[in-house]
CSV table of C-alpha atoms in Angstrom, one decimal:
chain,number,residue,atom,x,y,z
A,1,MET,CA,0.0,0.0,0.0
A,2,ARG,CA,2.8,2.4,0.8
A,3,THR,CA,4.3,1.9,-2.7
A,4,TYR,CA,1.0,3.0,-4.2
A,5,SER,CA,0.5,6.0,-2.0
A,6,THR,CA,4.1,7.2,-2.5
A,7,THR,CA,3.6,6.9,-6.2
A,8,MET,CA,0.3,8.7,-6.1
A,9,THR,CA,1.7,11.7,-4.2
A,10,ARG,CA,3.7,12.6,-7.3
A,11,PHE,CA,0.5,13.2,-9.2
A,12,LYS,CA,-1.1,15.8,-6.8
A,13,THR,CA,-1.1,18.5,-9.5
A,14,ALA,CA,-2.0,16.2,-12.4
A,15,GLN,CA,-5.1,16.7,-14.5
A,16,VAL,CA,-7.3,13.6,-14.5
A,17,SER,CA,-10.0,13.0,-17.1
A,18,VAL,CA,-12.3,10.1,-16.5
A,19,GLN,CA,-14.2,8.7,-19.4
A,20,PRO,CA,-17.9,8.0,-19.0
A,21,ASN,CA,-19.5,4.6,-19.4
A,22,PRO,CA,-17.3,2.1,-17.7
A,23,VAL,CA,-16.7,-1.1,-19.6
A,24,SER,CA,-18.4,-4.2,-18.0
A,25,GLY,CA,-16.5,-7.4,-17.6
A,26,ALA,CA,-17.7,-10.8,-18.8
A,27,ASN,CA,-18.6,-11.9,-15.3
A,28,GLY,CA,-21.0,-9.0,-14.6
A,29,LYS,CA,-19.2,-8.0,-11.4
A,30,ASP,CA,-16.2,-6.3,-12.9
A,31,VAL,CA,-15.9,-2.9,-14.7
A,32,THR,CA,-13.0,-1.0,-16.2
A,33,VAL,CA,-13.0,2.7,-15.7
A,34,LYS,CA,-10.7,4.4,-18.3
A,35,SER,CA,-9.0,7.7,-17.6
A,36,SER,CA,-6.1,9.8,-18.8
A,37,VAL,CA,-3.7,11.6,-16.6
A,38,THR,CA,-1.8,14.7,-17.8
A,39,LEU,CA,1.2,15.9,-15.8
A,40,PRO,CA,2.1,19.6,-15.7
A,41,GLY,CA,4.6,20.3,-18.4
A,42,ASN,CA,3.8,17.2,-20.4
A,43,ALA,CA,1.3,17.5,-23.3
A,44,ASN,CA,1.0,13.7,-23.7
A,45,PRO,CA,-1.7,12.2,-21.4
A,46,VAL,CA,-1.0,8.8,-19.9
A,47,ALA,CA,-3.8,6.1,-20.1
A,48,VAL,CA,-4.7,4.8,-16.6
A,49,ASP,CA,-7.4,2.2,-16.3
A,50,TYR,CA,-8.9,1.0,-13.0
A,51,VAL,CA,-10.5,-2.4,-12.8
A,52,LEU,CA,-13.1,-2.6,-10.1
A,53,ASN,CA,-15.0,-5.5,-8.6
A,54,LYS,CA,-18.5,-5.3,-7.0
A,55,GLY,CA,-18.5,-7.3,-3.8
A,56,ASP,CA,-20.9,-7.5,-0.8
A,57,LYS,CA,-19.6,-4.2,0.6
A,58,GLY,CA,-19.6,-2.2,-2.7
A,59,TRP,CA,-17.0,-1.5,-5.4
A,60,LYS,CA,-13.3,-2.0,-4.8
A,61,ILE,CA,-10.4,-1.3,-7.1
A,62,TYR,CA,-8.3,-4.4,-7.5
A,63,ASN,CA,-6.0,-3.5,-10.4
A,64,VAL,CA,-4.6,-0.4,-12.1
A,65,SER,CA,-3.1,-0.5,-15.6
A,66,VAL,CA,-0.8,2.3,-16.7
A,67,GLU,CA,-0.4,2.5,-20.5
A,68,GLY,CA,-1.6,-1.1,-20.6
A,69,ALA,CA,0.9,-2.4,-18.0
A,70,SER,CA,-1.1,-4.1,-15.2
A,71,LEU,CA,0.3,-3.4,-11.7
A,72,VAL,CA,-1.0,-6.7,-10.5
A,73,THR,CA,0.9,-8.5,-13.3
A,74,VAL,CA,4.1,-6.4,-12.6
A,75,TYR,CA,4.0,-7.3,-8.9
A,76,ARG,CA,3.1,-11.0,-9.6
A,77,ASN,CA,6.1,-11.3,-11.9
A,78,SER,CA,8.4,-9.5,-9.4
A,79,PHE,CA,7.2,-11.8,-6.6
A,80,ASN,CA,7.6,-14.9,-8.7
A,81,GLU,CA,11.2,-13.9,-9.6
A,82,GLU,CA,12.0,-13.4,-5.9
A,83,ILE,CA,10.5,-16.8,-5.0
A,84,ARG,CA,12.6,-18.4,-7.7
A,85,LYS,CA,15.8,-16.8,-6.4
A,86,ASN,CA,15.2,-17.0,-2.6
A,87,GLY,CA,12.1,-19.0,-2.0
A,88,VAL,CA,8.8,-18.0,-0.3
A,89,ASP,CA,10.7,-17.1,2.9
A,90,GLY,CA,12.9,-14.8,0.9
A,91,LEU,CA,9.9,-13.0,-0.5
A,92,ILE,CA,8.4,-12.7,2.9
A,93,LYS,CA,11.6,-11.2,4.3
A,94,LEU,CA,11.9,-8.8,1.4
A,95,LEU,CA,8.3,-7.5,2.0
A,96,GLN,CA,8.9,-7.3,5.7
A,97,ASP,CA,12.1,-5.3,5.2
A,98,LYS,CA,10.3,-2.9,2.7
A,99,ASN,CA,7.5,-2.4,5.1
A,100,ALA,CA,9.8,-1.7,8.0
A,101,ALA,CA,11.8,0.9,6.1
A,102,PRO,CA,10.8,4.5,6.5
A,103,ALA,CA,8.6,6.0,3.8
A,104,PRO,CA,10.7,8.2,1.4
A,105,ALA,CA,8.9,11.4,2.5
A,106,ALA,CA,9.5,10.5,6.2
A,107,ALA,CA,13.1,9.7,5.5
A,108,SER,CA,13.7,13.0,3.7
A,109,ALA,CA,12.0,14.9,6.5
A,110,ALA,CA,14.1,13.1,9.1
A,111,LYS,CA,17.3,14.1,7.3
A,112,GLY,CA,16.4,17.7,7.4
A,113,LYS,CA,15.9,17.6,11.2
A,114,GLY,CA,19.4,16.3,12.0
């Protein structure tokens, strides 16, 4: 979650355009909401699609694709590579270490206070 939130803070001043009429999935419970994100100083918008699933408690985003690259697929491939190299225990340790590390913004703020 921290990785997503850290990435999203870079887009505070971006212009987001959400297209109407989400595309329904074959199972009737999924929809894809298409959008484009334009960053200041960059004329070319970036395609960002959100895949949502309707569950008992409402809609939840479960995948985000940027320019066609699925974050779920990217993370799955990364996790599989770590498992191949260091096993499941290695993946768990890697994730624990990443979660224990200070967030980049917190680390920068801490450096300025020293």
